Short mmCIF file of C-alpha atoms and ligand atoms in Angstrom, two decimals:
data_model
loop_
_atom_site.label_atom_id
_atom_site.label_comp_id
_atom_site.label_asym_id
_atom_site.label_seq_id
_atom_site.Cartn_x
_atom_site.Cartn_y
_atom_site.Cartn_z
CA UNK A 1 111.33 2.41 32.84
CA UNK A 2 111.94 2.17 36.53
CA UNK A 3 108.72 0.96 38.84
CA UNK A 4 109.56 3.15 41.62
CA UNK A 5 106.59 5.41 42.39
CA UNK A 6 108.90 8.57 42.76
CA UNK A 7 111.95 9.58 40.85
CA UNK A 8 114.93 11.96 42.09
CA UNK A 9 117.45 14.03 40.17
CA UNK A 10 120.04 15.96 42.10
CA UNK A 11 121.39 18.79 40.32
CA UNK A 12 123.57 21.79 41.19
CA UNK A 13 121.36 23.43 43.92
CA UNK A 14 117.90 21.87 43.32
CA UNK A 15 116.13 18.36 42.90
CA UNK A 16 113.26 16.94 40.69
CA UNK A 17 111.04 14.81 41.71
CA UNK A 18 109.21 12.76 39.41
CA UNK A 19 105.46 11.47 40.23
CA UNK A 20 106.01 7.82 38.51
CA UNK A 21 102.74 6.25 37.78
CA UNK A 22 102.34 7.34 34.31
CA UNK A 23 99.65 4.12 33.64
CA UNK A 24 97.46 5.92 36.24
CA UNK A 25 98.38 9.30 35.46
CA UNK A 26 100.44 9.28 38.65
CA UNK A 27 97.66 8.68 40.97
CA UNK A 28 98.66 8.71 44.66
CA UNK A 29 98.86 5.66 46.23
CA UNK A 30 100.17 4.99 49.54
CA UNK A 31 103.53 3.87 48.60
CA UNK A 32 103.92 6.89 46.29
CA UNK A 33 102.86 9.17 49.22
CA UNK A 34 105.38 7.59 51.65
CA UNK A 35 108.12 7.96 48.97
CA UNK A 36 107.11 11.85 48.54
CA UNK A 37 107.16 12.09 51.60
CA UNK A 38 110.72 10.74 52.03
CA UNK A 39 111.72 12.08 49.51
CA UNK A 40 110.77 15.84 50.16
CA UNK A 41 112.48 14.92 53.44
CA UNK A 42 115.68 14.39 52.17
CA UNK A 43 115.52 17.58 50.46
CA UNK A 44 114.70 19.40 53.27
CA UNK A 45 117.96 17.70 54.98
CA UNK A 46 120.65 19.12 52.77
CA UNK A 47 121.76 21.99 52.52
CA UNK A 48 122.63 22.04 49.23
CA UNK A 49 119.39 21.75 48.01
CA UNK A 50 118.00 25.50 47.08
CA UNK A 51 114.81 24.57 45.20
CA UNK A 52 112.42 21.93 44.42
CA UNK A 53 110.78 20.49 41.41
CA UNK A 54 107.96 18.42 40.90
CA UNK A 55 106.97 17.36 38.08
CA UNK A 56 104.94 13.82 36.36
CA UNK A 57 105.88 10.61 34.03
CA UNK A 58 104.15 10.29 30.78
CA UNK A 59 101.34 12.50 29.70
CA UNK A 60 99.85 13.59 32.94
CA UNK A 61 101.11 15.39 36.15
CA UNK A 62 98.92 13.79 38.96
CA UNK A 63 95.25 12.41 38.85
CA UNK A 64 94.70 13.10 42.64
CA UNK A 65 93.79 10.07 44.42
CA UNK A 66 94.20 6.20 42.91
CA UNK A 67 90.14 5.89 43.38
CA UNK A 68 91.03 1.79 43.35
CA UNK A 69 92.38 1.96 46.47
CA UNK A 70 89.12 3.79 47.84
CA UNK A 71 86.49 2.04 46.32
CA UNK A 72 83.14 1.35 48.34
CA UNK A 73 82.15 -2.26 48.55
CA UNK A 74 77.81 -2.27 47.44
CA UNK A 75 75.71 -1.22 50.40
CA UNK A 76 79.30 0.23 52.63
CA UNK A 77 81.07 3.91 52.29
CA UNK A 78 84.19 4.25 52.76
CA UNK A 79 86.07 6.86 55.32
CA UNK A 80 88.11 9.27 53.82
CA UNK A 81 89.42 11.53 56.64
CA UNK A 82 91.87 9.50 57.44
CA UNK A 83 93.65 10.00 53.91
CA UNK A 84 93.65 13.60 54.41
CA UNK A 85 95.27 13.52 57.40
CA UNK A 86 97.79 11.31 57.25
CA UNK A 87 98.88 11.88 53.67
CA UNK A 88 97.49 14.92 52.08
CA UNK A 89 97.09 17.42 54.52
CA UNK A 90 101.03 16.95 55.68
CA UNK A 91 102.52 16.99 52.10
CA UNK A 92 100.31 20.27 51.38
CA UNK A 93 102.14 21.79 55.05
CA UNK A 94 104.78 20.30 54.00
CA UNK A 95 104.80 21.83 50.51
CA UNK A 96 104.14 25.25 51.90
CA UNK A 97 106.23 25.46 54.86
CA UNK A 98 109.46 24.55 53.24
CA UNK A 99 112.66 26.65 53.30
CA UNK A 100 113.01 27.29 49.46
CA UNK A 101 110.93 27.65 46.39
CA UNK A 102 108.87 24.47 44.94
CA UNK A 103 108.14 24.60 41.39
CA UNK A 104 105.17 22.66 39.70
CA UNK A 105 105.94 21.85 36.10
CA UNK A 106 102.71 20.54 35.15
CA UNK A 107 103.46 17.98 31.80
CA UNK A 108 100.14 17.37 31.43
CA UNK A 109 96.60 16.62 33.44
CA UNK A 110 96.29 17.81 37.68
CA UNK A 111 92.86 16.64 38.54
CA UNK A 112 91.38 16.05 42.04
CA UNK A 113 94.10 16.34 44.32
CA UNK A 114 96.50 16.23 42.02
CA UNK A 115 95.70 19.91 41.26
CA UNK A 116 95.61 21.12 44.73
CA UNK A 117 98.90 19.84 45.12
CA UNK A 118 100.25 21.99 42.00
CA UNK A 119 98.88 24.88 43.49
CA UNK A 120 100.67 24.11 47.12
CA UNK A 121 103.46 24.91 45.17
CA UNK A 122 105.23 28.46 44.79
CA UNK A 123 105.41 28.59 41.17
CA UNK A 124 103.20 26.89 38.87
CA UNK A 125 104.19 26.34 35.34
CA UNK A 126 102.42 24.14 32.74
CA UNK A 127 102.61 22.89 29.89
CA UNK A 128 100.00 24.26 27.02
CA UNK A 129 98.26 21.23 26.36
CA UNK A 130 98.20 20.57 30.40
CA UNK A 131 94.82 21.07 31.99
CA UNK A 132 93.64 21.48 35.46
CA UNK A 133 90.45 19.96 37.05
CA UNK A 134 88.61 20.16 40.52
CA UNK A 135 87.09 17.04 39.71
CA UNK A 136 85.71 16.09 43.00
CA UNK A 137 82.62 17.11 42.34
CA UNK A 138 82.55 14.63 39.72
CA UNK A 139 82.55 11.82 42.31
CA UNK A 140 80.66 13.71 44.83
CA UNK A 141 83.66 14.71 47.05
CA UNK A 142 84.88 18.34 47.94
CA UNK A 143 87.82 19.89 46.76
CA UNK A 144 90.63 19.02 49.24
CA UNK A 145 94.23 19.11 49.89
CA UNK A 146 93.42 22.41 49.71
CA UNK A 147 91.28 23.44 47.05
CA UNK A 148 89.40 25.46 48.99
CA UNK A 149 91.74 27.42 50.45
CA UNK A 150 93.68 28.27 47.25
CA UNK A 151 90.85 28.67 44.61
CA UNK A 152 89.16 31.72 45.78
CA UNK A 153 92.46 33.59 46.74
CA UNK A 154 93.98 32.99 43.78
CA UNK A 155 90.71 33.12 41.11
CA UNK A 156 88.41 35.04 43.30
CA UNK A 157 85.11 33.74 44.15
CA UNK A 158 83.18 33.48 41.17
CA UNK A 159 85.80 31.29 39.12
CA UNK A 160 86.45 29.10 42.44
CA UNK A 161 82.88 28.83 42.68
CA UNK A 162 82.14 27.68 38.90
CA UNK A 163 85.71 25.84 38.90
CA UNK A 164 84.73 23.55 41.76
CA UNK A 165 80.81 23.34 41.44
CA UNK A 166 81.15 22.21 37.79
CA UNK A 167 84.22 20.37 37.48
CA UNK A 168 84.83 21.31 34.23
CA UNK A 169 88.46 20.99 32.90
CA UNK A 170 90.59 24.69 32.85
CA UNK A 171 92.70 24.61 30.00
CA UNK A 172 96.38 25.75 31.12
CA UNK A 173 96.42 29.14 29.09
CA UNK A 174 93.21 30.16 30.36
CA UNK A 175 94.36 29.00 33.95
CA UNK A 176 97.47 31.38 33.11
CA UNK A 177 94.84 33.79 32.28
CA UNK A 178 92.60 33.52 35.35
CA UNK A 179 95.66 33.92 37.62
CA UNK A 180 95.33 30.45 38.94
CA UNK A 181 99.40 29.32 37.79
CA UNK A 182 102.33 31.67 36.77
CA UNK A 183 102.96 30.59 33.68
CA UNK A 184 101.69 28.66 30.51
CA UNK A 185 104.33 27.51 28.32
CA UNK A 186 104.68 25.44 24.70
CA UNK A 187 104.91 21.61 25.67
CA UNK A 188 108.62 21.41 24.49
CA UNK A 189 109.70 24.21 26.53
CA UNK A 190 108.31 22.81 29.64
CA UNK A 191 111.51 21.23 31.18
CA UNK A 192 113.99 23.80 30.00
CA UNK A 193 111.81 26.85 31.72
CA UNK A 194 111.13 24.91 34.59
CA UNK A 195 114.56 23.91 34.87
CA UNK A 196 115.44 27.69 34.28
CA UNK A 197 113.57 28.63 37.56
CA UNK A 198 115.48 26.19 39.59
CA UNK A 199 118.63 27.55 38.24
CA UNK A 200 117.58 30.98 39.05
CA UNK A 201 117.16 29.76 42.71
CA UNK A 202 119.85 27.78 43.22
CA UNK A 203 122.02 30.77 43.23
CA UNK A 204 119.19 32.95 45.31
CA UNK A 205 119.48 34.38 48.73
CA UNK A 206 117.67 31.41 50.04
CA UNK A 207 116.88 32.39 53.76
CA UNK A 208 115.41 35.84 52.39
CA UNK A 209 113.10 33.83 50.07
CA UNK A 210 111.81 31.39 53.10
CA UNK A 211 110.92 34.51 54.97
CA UNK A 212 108.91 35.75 51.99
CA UNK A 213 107.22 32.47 51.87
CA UNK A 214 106.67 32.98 55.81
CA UNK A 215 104.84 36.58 54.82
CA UNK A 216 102.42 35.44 51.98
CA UNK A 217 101.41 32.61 54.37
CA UNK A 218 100.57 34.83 56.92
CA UNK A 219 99.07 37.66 55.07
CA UNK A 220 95.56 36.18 54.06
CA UNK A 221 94.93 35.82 57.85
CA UNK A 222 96.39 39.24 58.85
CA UNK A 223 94.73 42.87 59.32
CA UNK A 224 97.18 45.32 57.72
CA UNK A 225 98.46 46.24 61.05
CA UNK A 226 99.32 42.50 61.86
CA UNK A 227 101.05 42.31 58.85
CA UNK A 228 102.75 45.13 59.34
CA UNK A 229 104.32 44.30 61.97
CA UNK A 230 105.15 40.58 60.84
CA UNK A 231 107.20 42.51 58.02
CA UNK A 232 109.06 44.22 60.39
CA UNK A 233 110.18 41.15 62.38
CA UNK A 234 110.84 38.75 59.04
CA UNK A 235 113.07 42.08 57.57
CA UNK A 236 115.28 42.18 60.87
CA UNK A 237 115.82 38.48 60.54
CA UNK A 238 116.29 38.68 56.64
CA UNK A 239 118.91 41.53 57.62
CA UNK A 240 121.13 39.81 60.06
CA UNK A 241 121.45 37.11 56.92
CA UNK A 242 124.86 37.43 55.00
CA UNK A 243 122.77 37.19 51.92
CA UNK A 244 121.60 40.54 52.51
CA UNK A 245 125.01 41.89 53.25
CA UNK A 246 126.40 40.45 50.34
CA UNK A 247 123.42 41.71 47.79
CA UNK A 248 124.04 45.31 49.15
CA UNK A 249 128.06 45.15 48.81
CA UNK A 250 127.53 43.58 45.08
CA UNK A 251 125.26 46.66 44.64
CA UNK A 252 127.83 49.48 45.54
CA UNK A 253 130.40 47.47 43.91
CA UNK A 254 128.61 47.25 40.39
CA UNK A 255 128.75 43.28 40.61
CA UNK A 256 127.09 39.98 40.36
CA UNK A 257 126.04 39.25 44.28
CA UNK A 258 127.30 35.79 45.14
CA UNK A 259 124.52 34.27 47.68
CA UNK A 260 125.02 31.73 49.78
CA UNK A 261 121.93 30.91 50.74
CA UNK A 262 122.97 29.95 53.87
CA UNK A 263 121.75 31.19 57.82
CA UNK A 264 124.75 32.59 58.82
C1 LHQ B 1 93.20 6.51 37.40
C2 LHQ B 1 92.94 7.73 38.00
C3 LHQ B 1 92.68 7.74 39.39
C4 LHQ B 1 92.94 5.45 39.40
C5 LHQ B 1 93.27 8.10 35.93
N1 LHQ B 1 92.69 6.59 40.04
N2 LHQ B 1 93.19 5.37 38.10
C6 LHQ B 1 91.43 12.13 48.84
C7 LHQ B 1 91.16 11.23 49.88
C8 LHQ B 1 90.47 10.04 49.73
C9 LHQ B 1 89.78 9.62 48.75
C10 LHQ B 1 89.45 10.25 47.57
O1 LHQ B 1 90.15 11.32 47.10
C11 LHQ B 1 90.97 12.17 47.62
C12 LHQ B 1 91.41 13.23 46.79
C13 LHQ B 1 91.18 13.09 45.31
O2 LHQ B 1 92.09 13.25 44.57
S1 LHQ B 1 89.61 12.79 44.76
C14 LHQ B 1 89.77 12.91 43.01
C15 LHQ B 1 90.37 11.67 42.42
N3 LHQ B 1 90.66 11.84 41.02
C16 LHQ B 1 89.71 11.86 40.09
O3 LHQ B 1 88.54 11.77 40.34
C17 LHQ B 1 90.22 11.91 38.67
C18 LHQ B 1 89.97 10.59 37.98
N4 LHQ B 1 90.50 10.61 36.63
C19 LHQ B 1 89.87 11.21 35.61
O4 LHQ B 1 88.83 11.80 35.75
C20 LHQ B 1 90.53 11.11 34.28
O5 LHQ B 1 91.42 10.04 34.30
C21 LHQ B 1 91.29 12.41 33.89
C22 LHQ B 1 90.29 13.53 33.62
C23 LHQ B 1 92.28 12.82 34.97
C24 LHQ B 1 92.10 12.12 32.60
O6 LHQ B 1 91.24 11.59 31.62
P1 LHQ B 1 91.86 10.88 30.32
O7 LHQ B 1 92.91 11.75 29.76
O8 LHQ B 1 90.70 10.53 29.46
O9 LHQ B 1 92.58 9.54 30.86
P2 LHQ B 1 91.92 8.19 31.37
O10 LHQ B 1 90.72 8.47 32.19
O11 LHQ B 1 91.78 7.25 30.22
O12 LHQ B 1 93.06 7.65 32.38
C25 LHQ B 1 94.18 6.90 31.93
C26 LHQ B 1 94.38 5.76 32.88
O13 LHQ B 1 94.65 6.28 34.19
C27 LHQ B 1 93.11 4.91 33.02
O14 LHQ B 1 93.52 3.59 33.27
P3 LHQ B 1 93.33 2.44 32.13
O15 LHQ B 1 93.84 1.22 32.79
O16 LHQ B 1 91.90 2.41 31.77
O17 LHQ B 1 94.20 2.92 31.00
C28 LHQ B 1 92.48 5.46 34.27
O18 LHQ B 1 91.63 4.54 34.91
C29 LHQ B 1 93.69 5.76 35.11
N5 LHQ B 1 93.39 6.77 36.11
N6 LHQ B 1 92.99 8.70 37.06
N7 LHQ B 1 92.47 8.91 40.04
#
């Protein structure tokens, strides 16, 4: 098994990226976040790459933060902005901001920030026997990378309220259920459905998706009107693509549309 905090697969329009610290559950530790980082990077860079997967070693998907690297000494605290900001709060930006879909497939536990990362992502599918815990409160910490943000809009207040007050664990059907994740899936099929997303986007029209990505962003923060208008503007620019030209030819012509995913 290879010791390299972060795996890569290349495939045929998408990568997976493998959290690798399946002793610790894939807790992040800094050299783990540098080689996400890089490695989400390098994504971004080619063009080739339509979709993103991440996904965890072993039998969980992330534990959030490796609490051995932030462990108070008796009688001192330790300061934890600093974490936030120069790891978490840039990968979660990061996450959001890029220019094609990123699937979770969650293999197994997403506690602490390990969670909040899953739900950066676009599509979240787990495996059954996966489960997904705000455990913060466990250690007296607030739900970050995040957490806050995400709960309530996609659980409403009540469940975000009882989910991160109580830190009780979710179980990944009843997380399908709540609305928190997409979809919940038997533990064998994991791979093959997640893998059948990333297929489905590698052959998307790419730019049209990033500007729909662009809109959900912006909506939460948006009267109607704003949005509105917002529409208007990402629709002209998702018209001038030849993805849309393309989709509405293979329409009148009774065909398979051929995307590109490309600008121009
Ligand atoms: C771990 C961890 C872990 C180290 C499992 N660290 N070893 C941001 C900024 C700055 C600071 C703080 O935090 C943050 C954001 C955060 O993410 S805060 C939240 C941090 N995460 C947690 O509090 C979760 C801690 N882990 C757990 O509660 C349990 O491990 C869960 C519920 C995830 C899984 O429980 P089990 O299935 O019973 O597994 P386990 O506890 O036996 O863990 C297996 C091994 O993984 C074990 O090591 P060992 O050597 O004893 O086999 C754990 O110590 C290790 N591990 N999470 N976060």
């Amino acid at each position: 098994m290879s010791d390299q905090p972060i795996l890569v697969e290349q495939h045929t329009g998408y990568r997976i990226i493998t959290l690798n610290r399946p002793d610790k559950l894939n807790a992040f530790n800094d050299a783990m976040h540098e080689r996400l980082r890089a490695a989400i990077e390098e994504a971004e860079a080619d063009e080739e790459t339509r979709a993103l997967m991440i996904t965890g070693a072993g039998r969980g998907f992330c534990a959030g933060q490796d609490l051995a690297d932030r462990l108070a000494k008796p009688g001192e605290t330790v300061a934890l902005g600093g974490t936030q900001e120069r790891y978490y709060n840039p990968l979660v930006r990061k996450l959001r901001s890029l220019p094609f879909p990123v699937i979770a497939a969650v293999n197994g536990v997403a506690a602490g920030a390990g969670c909040n990362v899953a739900l950066a992502c676009d599509i979240v599918i787990a495996a059954r026997s996966a489960r997904f815990i705000q455990s913060f409160a466990r250690i007296g910490l607030i739900p970050d990378s995040g957490g806050t943000w995400f709960l309530p809009r996609l659980v409403g207040d009540a469940r975000a309220r009882g989910l991160a007050l109580l830190a009780q664990d979710l179980e990944a059907e009843k997380a399908a259920a709540w609305g928190l994740i997409w979809r919940c899936v038997a533990d064998n099929a994991l791979i093959y459905e997640a893998r059948r997303i990333c297929e489905h986007f590698s052959v998307a029209p790419t730019q049209g998706l990033a500007l729909i990505k662009r809109a959900l962003d912006a909506s939460p923060a948006n009267t109607l009107d704003q949005q509105l208008d917002l529409e208007r503007d990402l629709q002209r620019e998702a018209g001038a693509t030849p993805d849309y030209a393309e989709g509405v030819r293979a329409f009148m012509e009774k065909r398979k549309p051929k995307f590109t995913g490309r600008k121009r």
